C-alpha atoms as a PDB file:
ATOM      1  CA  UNK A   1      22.925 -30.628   2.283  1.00  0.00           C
ATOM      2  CA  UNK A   2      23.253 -26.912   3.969  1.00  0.00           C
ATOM      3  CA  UNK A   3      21.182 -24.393   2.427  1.00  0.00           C
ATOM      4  CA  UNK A   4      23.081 -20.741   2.166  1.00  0.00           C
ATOM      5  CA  UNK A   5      21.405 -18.515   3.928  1.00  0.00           C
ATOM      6  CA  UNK A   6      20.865 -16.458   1.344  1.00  0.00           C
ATOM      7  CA  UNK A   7      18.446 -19.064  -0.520  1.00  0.00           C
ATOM      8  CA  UNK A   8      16.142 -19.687   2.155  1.00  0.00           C
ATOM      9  CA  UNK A   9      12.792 -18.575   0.890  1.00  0.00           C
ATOM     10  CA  UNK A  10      10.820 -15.757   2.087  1.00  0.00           C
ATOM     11  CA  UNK A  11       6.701 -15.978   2.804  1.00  0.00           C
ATOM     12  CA  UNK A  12       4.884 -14.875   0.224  1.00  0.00           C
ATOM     13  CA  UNK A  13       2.944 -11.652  -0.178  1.00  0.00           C
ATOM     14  CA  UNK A  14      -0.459 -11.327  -2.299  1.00  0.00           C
ATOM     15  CA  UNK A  15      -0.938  -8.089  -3.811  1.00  0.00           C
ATOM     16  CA  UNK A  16      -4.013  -6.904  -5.030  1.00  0.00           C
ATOM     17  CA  UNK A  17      -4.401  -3.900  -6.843  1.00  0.00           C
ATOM     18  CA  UNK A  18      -4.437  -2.138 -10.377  1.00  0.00           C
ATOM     19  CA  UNK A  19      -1.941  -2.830 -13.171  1.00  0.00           C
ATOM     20  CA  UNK A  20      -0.241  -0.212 -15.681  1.00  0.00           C
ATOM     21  CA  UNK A  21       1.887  -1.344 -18.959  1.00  0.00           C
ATOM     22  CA  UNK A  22       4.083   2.023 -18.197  1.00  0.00           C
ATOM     23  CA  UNK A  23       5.318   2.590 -15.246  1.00  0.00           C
ATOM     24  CA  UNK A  24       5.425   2.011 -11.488  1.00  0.00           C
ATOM     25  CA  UNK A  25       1.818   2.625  -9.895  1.00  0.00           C
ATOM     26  CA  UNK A  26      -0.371   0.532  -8.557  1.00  0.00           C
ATOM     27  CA  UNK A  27       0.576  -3.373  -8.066  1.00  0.00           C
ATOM     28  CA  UNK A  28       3.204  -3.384 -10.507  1.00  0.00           C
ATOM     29  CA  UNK A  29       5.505  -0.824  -8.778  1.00  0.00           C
ATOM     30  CA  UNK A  30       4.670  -2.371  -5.322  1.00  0.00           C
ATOM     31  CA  UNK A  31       5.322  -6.354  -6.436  1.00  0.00           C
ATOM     32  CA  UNK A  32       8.449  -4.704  -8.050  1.00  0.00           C
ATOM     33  CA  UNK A  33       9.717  -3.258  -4.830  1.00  0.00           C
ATOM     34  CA  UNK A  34       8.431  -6.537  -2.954  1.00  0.00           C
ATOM     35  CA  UNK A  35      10.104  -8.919  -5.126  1.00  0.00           C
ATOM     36  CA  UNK A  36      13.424  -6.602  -4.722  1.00  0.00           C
ATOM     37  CA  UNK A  37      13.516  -7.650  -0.952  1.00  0.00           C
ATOM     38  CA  UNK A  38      13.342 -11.293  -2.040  1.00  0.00           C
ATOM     39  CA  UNK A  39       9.774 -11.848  -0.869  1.00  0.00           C
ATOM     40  CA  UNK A  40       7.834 -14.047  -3.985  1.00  0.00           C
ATOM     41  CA  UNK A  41       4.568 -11.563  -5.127  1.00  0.00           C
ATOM     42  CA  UNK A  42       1.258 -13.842  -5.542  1.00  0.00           C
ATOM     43  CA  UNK A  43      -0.397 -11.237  -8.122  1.00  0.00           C
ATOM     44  CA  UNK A  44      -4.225  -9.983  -8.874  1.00  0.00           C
ATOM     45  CA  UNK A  45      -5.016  -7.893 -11.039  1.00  0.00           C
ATOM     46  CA  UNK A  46      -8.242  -5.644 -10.414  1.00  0.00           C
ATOM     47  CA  UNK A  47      -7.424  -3.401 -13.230  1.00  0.00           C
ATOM     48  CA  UNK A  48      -5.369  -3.460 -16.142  1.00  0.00           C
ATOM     49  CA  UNK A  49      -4.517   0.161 -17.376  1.00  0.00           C
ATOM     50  CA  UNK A  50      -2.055   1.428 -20.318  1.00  0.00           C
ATOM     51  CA  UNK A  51      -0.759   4.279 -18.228  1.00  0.00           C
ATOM     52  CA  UNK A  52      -1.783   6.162 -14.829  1.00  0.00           C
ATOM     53  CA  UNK A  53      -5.140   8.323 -15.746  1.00  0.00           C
ATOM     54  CA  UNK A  54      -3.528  11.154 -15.137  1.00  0.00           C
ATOM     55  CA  UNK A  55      -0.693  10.870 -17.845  1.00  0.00           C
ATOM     56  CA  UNK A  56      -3.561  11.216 -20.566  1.00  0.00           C
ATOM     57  CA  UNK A  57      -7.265   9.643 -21.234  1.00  0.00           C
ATOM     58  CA  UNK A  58      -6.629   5.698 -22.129  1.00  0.00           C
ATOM     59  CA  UNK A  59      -8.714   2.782 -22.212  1.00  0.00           C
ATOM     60  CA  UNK A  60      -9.375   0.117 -19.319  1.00  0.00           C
ATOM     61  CA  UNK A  61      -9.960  -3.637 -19.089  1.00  0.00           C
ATOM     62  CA  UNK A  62     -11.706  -4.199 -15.559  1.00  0.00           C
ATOM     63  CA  UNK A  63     -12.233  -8.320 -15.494  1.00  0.00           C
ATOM     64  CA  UNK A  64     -15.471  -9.168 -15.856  1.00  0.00           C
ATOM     65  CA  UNK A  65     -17.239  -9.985 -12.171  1.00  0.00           C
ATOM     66  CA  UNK A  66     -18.356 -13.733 -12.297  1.00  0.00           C
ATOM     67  CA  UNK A  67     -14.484 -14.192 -14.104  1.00  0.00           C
ATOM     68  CA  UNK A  68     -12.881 -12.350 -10.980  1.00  0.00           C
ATOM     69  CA  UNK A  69     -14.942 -14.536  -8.766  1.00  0.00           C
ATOM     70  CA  UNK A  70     -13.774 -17.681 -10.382  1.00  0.00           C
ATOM     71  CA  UNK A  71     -10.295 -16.732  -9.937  1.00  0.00           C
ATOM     72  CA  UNK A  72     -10.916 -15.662  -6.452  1.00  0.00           C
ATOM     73  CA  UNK A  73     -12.275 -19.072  -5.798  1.00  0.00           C
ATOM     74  CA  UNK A  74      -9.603 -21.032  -7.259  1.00  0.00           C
ATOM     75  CA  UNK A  75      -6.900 -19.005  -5.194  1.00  0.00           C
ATOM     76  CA  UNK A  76      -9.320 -20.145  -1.901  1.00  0.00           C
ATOM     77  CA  UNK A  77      -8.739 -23.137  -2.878  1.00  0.00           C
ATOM     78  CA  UNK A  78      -5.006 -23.337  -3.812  1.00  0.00           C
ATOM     79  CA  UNK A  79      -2.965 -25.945  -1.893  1.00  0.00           C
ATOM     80  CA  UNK A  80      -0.339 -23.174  -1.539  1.00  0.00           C
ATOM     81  CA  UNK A  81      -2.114 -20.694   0.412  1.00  0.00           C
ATOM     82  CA  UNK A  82      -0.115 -21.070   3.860  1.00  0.00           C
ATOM     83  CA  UNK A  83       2.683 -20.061   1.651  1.00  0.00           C
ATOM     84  CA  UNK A  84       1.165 -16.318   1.630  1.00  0.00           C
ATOM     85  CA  UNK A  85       2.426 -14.326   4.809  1.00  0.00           C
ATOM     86  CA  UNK A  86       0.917 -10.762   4.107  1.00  0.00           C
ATOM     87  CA  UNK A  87      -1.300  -9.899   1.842  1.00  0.00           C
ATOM     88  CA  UNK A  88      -1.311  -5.637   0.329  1.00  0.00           C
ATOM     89  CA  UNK A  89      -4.484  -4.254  -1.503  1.00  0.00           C
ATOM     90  CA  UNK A  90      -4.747  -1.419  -2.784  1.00  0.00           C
ATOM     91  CA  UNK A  91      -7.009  -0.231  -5.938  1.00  0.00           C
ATOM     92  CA  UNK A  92     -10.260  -1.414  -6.718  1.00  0.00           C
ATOM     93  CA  UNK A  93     -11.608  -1.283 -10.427  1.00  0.00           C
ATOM     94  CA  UNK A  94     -15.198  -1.944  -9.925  1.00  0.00           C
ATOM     95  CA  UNK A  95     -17.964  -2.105  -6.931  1.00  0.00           C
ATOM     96  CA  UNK A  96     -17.959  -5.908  -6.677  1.00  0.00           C
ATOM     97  CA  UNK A  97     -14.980  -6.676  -5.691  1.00  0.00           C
ATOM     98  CA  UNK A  98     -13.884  -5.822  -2.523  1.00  0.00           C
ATOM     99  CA  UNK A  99     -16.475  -8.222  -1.173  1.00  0.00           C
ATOM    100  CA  UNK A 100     -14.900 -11.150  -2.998  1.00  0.00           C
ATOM    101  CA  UNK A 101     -11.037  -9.825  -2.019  1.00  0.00           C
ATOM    102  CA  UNK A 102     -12.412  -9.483   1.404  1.00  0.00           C
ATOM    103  CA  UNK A 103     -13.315 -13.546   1.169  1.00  0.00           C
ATOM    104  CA  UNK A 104      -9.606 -14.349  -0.294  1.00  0.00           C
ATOM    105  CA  UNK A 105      -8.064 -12.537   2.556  1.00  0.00           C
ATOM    106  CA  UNK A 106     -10.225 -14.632   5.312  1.00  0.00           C
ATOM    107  CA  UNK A 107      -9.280 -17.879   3.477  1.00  0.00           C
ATOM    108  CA  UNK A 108      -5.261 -16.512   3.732  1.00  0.00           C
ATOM    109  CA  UNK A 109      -5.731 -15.901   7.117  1.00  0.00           C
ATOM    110  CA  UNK A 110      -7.401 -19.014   8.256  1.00  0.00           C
ATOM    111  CA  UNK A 111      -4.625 -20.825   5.935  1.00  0.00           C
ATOM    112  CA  UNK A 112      -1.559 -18.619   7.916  1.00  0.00           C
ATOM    113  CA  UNK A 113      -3.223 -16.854  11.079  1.00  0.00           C
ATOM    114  CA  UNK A 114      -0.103 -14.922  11.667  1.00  0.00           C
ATOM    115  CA  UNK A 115      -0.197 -13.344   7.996  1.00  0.00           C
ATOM    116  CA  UNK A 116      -0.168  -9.578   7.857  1.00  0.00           C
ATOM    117  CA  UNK A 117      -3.129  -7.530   5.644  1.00  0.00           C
ATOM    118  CA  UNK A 118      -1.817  -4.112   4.287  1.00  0.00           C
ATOM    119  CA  UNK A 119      -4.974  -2.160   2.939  1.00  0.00           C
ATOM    120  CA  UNK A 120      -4.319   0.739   0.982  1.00  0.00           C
ATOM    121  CA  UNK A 121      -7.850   1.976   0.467  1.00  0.00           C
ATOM    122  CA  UNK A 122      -7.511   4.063  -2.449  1.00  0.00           C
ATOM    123  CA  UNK A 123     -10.123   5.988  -3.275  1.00  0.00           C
ATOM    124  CA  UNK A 124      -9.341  10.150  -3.613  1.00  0.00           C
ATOM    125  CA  UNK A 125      -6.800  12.766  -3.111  1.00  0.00           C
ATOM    126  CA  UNK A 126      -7.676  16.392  -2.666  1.00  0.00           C
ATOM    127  CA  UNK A 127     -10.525  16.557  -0.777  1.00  0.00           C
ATOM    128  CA  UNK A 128     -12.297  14.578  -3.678  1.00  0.00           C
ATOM    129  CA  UNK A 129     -12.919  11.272  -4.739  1.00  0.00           C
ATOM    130  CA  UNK A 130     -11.230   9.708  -8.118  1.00  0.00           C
ATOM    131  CA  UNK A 131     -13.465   6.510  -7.273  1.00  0.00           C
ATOM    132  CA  UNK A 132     -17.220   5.932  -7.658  1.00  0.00           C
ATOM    133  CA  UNK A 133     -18.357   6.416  -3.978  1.00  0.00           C
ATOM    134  CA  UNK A 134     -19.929   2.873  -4.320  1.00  0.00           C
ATOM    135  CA  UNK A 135     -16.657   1.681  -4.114  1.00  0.00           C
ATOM    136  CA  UNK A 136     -15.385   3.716  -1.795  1.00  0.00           C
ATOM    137  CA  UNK A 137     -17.804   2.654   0.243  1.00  0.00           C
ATOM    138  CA  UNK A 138     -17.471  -1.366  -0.654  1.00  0.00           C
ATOM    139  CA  UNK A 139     -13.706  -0.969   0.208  1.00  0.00           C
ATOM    140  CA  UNK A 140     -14.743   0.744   3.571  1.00  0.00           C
ATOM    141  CA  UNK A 141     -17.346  -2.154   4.663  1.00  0.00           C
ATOM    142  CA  UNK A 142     -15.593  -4.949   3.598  1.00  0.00           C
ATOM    143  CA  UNK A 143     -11.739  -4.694   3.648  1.00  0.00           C
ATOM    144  CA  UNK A 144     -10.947  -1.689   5.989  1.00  0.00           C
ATOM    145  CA  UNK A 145     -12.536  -4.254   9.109  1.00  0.00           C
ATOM    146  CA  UNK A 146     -10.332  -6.524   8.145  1.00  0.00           C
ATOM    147  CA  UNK A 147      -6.929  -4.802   8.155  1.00  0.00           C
ATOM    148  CA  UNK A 148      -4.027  -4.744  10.061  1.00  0.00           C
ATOM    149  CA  UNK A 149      -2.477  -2.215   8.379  1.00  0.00           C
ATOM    150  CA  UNK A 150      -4.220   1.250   6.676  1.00  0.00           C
ATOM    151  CA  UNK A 151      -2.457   3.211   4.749  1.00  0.00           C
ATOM    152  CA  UNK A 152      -4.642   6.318   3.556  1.00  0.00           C
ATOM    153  CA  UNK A 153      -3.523   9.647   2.952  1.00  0.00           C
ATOM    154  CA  UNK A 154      -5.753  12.399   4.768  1.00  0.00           C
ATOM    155  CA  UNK A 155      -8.851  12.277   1.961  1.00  0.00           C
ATOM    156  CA  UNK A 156      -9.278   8.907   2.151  1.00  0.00           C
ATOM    157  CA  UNK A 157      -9.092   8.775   6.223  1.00  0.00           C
ATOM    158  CA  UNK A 158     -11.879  11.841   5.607  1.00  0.00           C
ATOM    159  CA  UNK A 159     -13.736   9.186   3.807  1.00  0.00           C
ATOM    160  CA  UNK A 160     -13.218   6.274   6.416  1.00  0.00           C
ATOM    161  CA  UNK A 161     -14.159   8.560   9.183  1.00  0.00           C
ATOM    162  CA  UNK A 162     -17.431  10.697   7.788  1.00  0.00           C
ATOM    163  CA  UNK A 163     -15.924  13.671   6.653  1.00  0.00           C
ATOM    164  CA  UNK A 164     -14.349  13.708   3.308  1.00  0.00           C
ATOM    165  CA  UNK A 165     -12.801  17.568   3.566  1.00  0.00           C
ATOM    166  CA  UNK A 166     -11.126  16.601   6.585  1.00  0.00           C
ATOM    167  CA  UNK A 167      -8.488  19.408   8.198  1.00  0.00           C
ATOM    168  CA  UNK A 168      -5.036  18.537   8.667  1.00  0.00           C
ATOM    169  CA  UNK A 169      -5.347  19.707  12.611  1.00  0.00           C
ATOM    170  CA  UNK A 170      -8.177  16.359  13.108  1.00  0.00           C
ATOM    171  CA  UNK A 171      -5.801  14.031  10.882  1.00  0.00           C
ATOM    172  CA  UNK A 172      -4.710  11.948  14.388  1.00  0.00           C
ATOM    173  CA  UNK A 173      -8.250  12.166  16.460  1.00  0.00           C
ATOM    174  CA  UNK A 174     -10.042  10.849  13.488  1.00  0.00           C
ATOM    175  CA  UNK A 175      -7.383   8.001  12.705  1.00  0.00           C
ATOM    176  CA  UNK A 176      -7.836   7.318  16.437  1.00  0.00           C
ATOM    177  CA  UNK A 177     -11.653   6.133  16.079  1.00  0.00           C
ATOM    178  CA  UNK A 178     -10.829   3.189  13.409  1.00  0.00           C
ATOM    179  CA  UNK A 179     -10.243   0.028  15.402  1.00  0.00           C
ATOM    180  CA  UNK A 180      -6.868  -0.931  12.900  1.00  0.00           C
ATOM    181  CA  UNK A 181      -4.119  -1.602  14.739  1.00  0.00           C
ATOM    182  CA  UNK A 182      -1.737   0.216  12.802  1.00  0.00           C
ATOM    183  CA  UNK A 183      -2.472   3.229  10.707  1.00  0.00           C
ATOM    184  CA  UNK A 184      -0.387   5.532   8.582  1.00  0.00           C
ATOM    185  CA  UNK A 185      -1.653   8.467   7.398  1.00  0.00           C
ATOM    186  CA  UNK A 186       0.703   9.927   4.592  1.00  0.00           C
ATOM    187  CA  UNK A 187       0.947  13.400   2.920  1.00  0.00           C
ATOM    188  CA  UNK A 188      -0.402  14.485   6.947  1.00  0.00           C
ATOM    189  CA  UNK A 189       0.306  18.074   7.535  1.00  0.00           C
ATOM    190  CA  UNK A 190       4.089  18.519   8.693  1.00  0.00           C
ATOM    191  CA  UNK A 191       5.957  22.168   9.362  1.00  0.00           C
ATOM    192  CA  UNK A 192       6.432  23.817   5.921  1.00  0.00           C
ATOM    193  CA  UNK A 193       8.748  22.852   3.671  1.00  0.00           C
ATOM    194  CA  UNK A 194       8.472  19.061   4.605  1.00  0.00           C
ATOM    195  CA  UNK A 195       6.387  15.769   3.776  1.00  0.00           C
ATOM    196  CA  UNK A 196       5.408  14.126   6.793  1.00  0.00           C
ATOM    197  CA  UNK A 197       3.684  10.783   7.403  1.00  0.00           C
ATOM    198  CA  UNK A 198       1.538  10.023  10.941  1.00  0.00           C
ATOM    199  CA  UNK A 199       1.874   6.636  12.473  1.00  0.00           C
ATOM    200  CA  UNK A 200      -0.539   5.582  14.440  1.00  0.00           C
ATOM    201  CA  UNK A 201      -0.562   2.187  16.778  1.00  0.00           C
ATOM    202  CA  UNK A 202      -2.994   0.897  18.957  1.00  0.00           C
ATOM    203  CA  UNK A 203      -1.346   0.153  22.634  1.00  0.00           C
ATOM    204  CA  UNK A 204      -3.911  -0.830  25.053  1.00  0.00           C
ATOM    205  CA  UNK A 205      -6.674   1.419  25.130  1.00  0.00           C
ATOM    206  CA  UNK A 206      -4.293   4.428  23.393  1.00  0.00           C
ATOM    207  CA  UNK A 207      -2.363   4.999  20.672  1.00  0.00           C
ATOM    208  CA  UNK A 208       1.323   4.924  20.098  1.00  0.00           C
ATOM    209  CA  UNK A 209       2.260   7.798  18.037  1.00  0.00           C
ATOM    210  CA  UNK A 210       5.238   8.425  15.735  1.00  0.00           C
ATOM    211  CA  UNK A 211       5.680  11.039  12.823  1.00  0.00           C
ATOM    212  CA  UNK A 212       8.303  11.181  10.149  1.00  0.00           C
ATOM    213  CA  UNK A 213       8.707  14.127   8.329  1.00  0.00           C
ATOM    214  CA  UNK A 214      11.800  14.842   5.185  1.00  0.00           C
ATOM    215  CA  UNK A 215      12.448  17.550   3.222  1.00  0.00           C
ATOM    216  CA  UNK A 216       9.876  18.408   0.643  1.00  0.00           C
ATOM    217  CA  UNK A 217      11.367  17.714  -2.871  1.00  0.00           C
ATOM    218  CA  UNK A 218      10.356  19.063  -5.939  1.00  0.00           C
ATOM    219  CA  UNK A 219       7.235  20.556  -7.210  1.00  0.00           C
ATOM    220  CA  UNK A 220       5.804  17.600  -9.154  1.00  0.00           C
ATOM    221  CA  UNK A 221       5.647  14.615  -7.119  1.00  0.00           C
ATOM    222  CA  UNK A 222       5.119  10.910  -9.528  1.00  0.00           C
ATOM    223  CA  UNK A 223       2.208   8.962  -9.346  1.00  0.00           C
ATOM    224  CA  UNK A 224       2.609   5.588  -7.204  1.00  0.00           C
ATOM    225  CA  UNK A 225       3.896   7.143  -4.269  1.00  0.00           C
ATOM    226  CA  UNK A 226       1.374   5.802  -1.207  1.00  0.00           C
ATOM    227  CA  UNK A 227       1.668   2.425  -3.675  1.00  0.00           C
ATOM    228  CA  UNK A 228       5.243   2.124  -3.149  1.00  0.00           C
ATOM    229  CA  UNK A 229       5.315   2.981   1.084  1.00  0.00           C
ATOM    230  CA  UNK A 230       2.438   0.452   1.629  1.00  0.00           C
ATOM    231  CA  UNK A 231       4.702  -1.873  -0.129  1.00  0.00           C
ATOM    232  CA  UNK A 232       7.644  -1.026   1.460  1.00  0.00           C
ATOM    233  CA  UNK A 233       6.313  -0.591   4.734  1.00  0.00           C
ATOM    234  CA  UNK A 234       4.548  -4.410   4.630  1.00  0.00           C
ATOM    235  CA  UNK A 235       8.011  -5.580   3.463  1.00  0.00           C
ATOM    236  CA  UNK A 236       9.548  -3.991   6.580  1.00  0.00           C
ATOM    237  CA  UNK A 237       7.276  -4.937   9.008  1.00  0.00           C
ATOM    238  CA  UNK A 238       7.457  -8.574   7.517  1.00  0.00           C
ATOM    239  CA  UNK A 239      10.853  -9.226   7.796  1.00  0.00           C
ATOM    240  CA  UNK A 240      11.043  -7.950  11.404  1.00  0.00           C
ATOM    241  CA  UNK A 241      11.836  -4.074  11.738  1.00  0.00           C
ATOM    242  CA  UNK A 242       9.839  -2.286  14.225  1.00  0.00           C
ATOM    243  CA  UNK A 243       7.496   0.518  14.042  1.00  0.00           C
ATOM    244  CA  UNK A 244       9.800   3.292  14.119  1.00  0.00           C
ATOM    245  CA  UNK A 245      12.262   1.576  11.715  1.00  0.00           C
ATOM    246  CA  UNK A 246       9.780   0.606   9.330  1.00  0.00           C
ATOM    247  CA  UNK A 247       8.356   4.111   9.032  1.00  0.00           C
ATOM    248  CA  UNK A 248      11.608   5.462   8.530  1.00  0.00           C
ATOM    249  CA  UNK A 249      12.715   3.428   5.945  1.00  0.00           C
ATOM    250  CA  UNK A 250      10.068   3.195   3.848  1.00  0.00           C
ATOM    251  CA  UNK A 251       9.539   6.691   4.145  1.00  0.00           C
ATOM    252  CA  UNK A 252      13.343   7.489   3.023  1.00  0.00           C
ATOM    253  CA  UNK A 253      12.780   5.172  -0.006  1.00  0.00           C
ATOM    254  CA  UNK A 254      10.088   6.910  -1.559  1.00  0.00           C
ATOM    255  CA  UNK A 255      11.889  10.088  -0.933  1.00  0.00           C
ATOM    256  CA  UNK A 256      14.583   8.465  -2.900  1.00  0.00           C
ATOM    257  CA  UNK A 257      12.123   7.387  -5.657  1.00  0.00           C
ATOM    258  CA  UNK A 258      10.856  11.305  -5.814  1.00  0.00           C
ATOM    259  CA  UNK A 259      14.523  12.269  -5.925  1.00  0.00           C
ATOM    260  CA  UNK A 260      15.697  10.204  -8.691  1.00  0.00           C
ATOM    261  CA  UNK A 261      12.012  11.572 -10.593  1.00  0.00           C
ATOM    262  CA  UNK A 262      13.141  14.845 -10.197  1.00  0.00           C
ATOM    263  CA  UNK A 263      17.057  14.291 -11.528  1.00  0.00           C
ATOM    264  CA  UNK A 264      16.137  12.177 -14.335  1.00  0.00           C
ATOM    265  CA  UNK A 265      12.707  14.470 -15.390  1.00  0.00           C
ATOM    266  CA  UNK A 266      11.023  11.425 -15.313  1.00  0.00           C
ATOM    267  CA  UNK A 267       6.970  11.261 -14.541  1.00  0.00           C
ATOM    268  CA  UNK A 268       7.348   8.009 -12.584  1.00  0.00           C
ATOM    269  CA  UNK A 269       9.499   7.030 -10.260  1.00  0.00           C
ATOM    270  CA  UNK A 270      12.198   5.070 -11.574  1.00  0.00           C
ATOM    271  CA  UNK A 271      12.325   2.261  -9.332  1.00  0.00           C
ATOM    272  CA  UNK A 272      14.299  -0.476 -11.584  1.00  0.00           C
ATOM    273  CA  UNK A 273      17.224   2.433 -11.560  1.00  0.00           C
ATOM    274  CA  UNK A 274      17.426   2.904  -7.417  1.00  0.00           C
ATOM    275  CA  UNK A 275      16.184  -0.649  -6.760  1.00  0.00           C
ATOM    276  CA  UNK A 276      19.075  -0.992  -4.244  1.00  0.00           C
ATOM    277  CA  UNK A 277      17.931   2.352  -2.565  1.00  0.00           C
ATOM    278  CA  UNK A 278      14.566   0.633  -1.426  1.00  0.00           C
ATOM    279  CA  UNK A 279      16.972  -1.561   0.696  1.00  0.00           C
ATOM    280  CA  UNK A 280      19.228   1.082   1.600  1.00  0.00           C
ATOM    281  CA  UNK A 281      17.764   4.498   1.439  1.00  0.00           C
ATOM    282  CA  UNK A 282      19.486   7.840   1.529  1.00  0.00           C
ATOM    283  CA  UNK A 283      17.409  10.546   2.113  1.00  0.00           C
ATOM    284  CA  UNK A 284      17.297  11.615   6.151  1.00  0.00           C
ATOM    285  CA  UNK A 285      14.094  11.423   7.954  1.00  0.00           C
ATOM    286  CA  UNK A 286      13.578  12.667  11.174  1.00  0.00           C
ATOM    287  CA  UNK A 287      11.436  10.387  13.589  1.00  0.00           C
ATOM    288  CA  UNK A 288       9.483  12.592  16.166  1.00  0.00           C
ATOM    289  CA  UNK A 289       8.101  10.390  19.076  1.00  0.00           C
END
């Protein structure tokens, strides 16, 4: 019996990260947007929120730490781990856990060697902190080493690289002093008037270095915006597309996602009504070598 092509499954991808019951931050928006390229989402929850903080003060449920280790431990063991071929984490909602997602994404990798690790070490925006430094710093020593992928926006690279108020101008020498092969630094300083995102990639003993930069829209960009590129960018990069290609795309999708914010005066993106835009996005982006 031929299977169509369009059945054949996909790898996997593990995302670990914060949940919301309203709207698209966090995991939920990015195993949305995985699980819209076809790819099945393996799904841990570090946090479970009503809403994103900033839409009002709300109560959390943060599992408790020998639970989370337990389930940790019974996904090391699964029988199904070579299915997994990339792995995306992004929030953390206490201390303790990096250290056991940093064990989960050794057992993944010595399951499926060739299996990518997108982490989105969220942590601050603003030249501040949103996360208890402790944190910060347990993300830092235990999952930023083990990355393929970064994704942090200039605060967070601050953070990563010992200075937290870090100016636009040192955005690429500090990102060159992390040993990750590929790094993205989004909301990086662009010309005014435009959003621009700094792609860095390790060639040699250098860097290969790529920037793409769109039109600025809006004055009040939605939560869940460095959520959804990781995700997008992973799903990219997954299913072939190069660096330039990758950056561009996911880059035009979240435009997209601001976009359809603005038109519809929504605070989140709306990603279940321009699902088929994170395939196919719209917006241009210019890709400067």
């Amino acid at each position: 019996m031929t299977v169509p092509t369009e059945l054949v499954a996909k790898p996997a991808i593990l995302v670990i990260s914060s949940t919301v019951v309203r709207g698209a931050v966090g995991g939920r928006g990015a195993a949305f947007a995985l699980e819209r390229f076809g790819h099945p989402v393996w799904s841990v929850q570090t946090v479970t929120l009503p809403w994103h903080p900033g839409h009002g003060k709300s109560s959390r449920i943060v599992p408790d730490e020998a639970a989370f280790e337990a389930l940790i431990d019974d996904l090391i063991r699964a029988p199904w781990l070579g299915e997994i071929g990339a792995i995306l984490t992004g929030y953390m909602g206490a201390a303790s856990q990096p250290a056991a997602v940093a064990r989960l994404v050794d057992a993944v990798k010595a399951a499926r060697p060739d299996a990518l690790y997108l982490c989105d070490p969220v942590m601050g925006d603003a030249g501040i902190l949103y996360v208890p430094e402790v944190t910060a710093s347990a993300i830092r020593d235990h999952l930023v080493p083990r990355a393929d992928i970064l994704t942090p926006n200039p605060t967070e690279l601050g953070f990563l690289t010992g200075n937290l108020a870090l100016p636009a101008e040192a955005l690429h020498a500090a990102a060159t002093t992390l040993s990750t092969p590929r790094i993205a630094v989004t909301s990086a300083a662009g010309t005014e008037g435009e959003i621009t995102t700094l792609l860095l990639s390790r060639n040699g003993e250098g860097h290969d270095t790529i920037r793409a930069s769109h039109a600025a829209i809006g004055d009040r960009v939605p939560n869940g915006t460095g959520d959804l590129f990781a995700a997008l960018f992973l799903a990219h990069l997954v299913e072939g597309a190069g660096d330039a290609e990758a950056l561009r795309l996911a880059t035009a999708a979240v435009a997209d996602a601001i976009d359809a914010a603005a038109s519809l005066g929504s605070n989140e993106l709306p990603l279940a009504a321009i699902q088929d835009r994170l395939l196919s996005p719209r917006t241009p982006v210019r890709i400067i070598p």
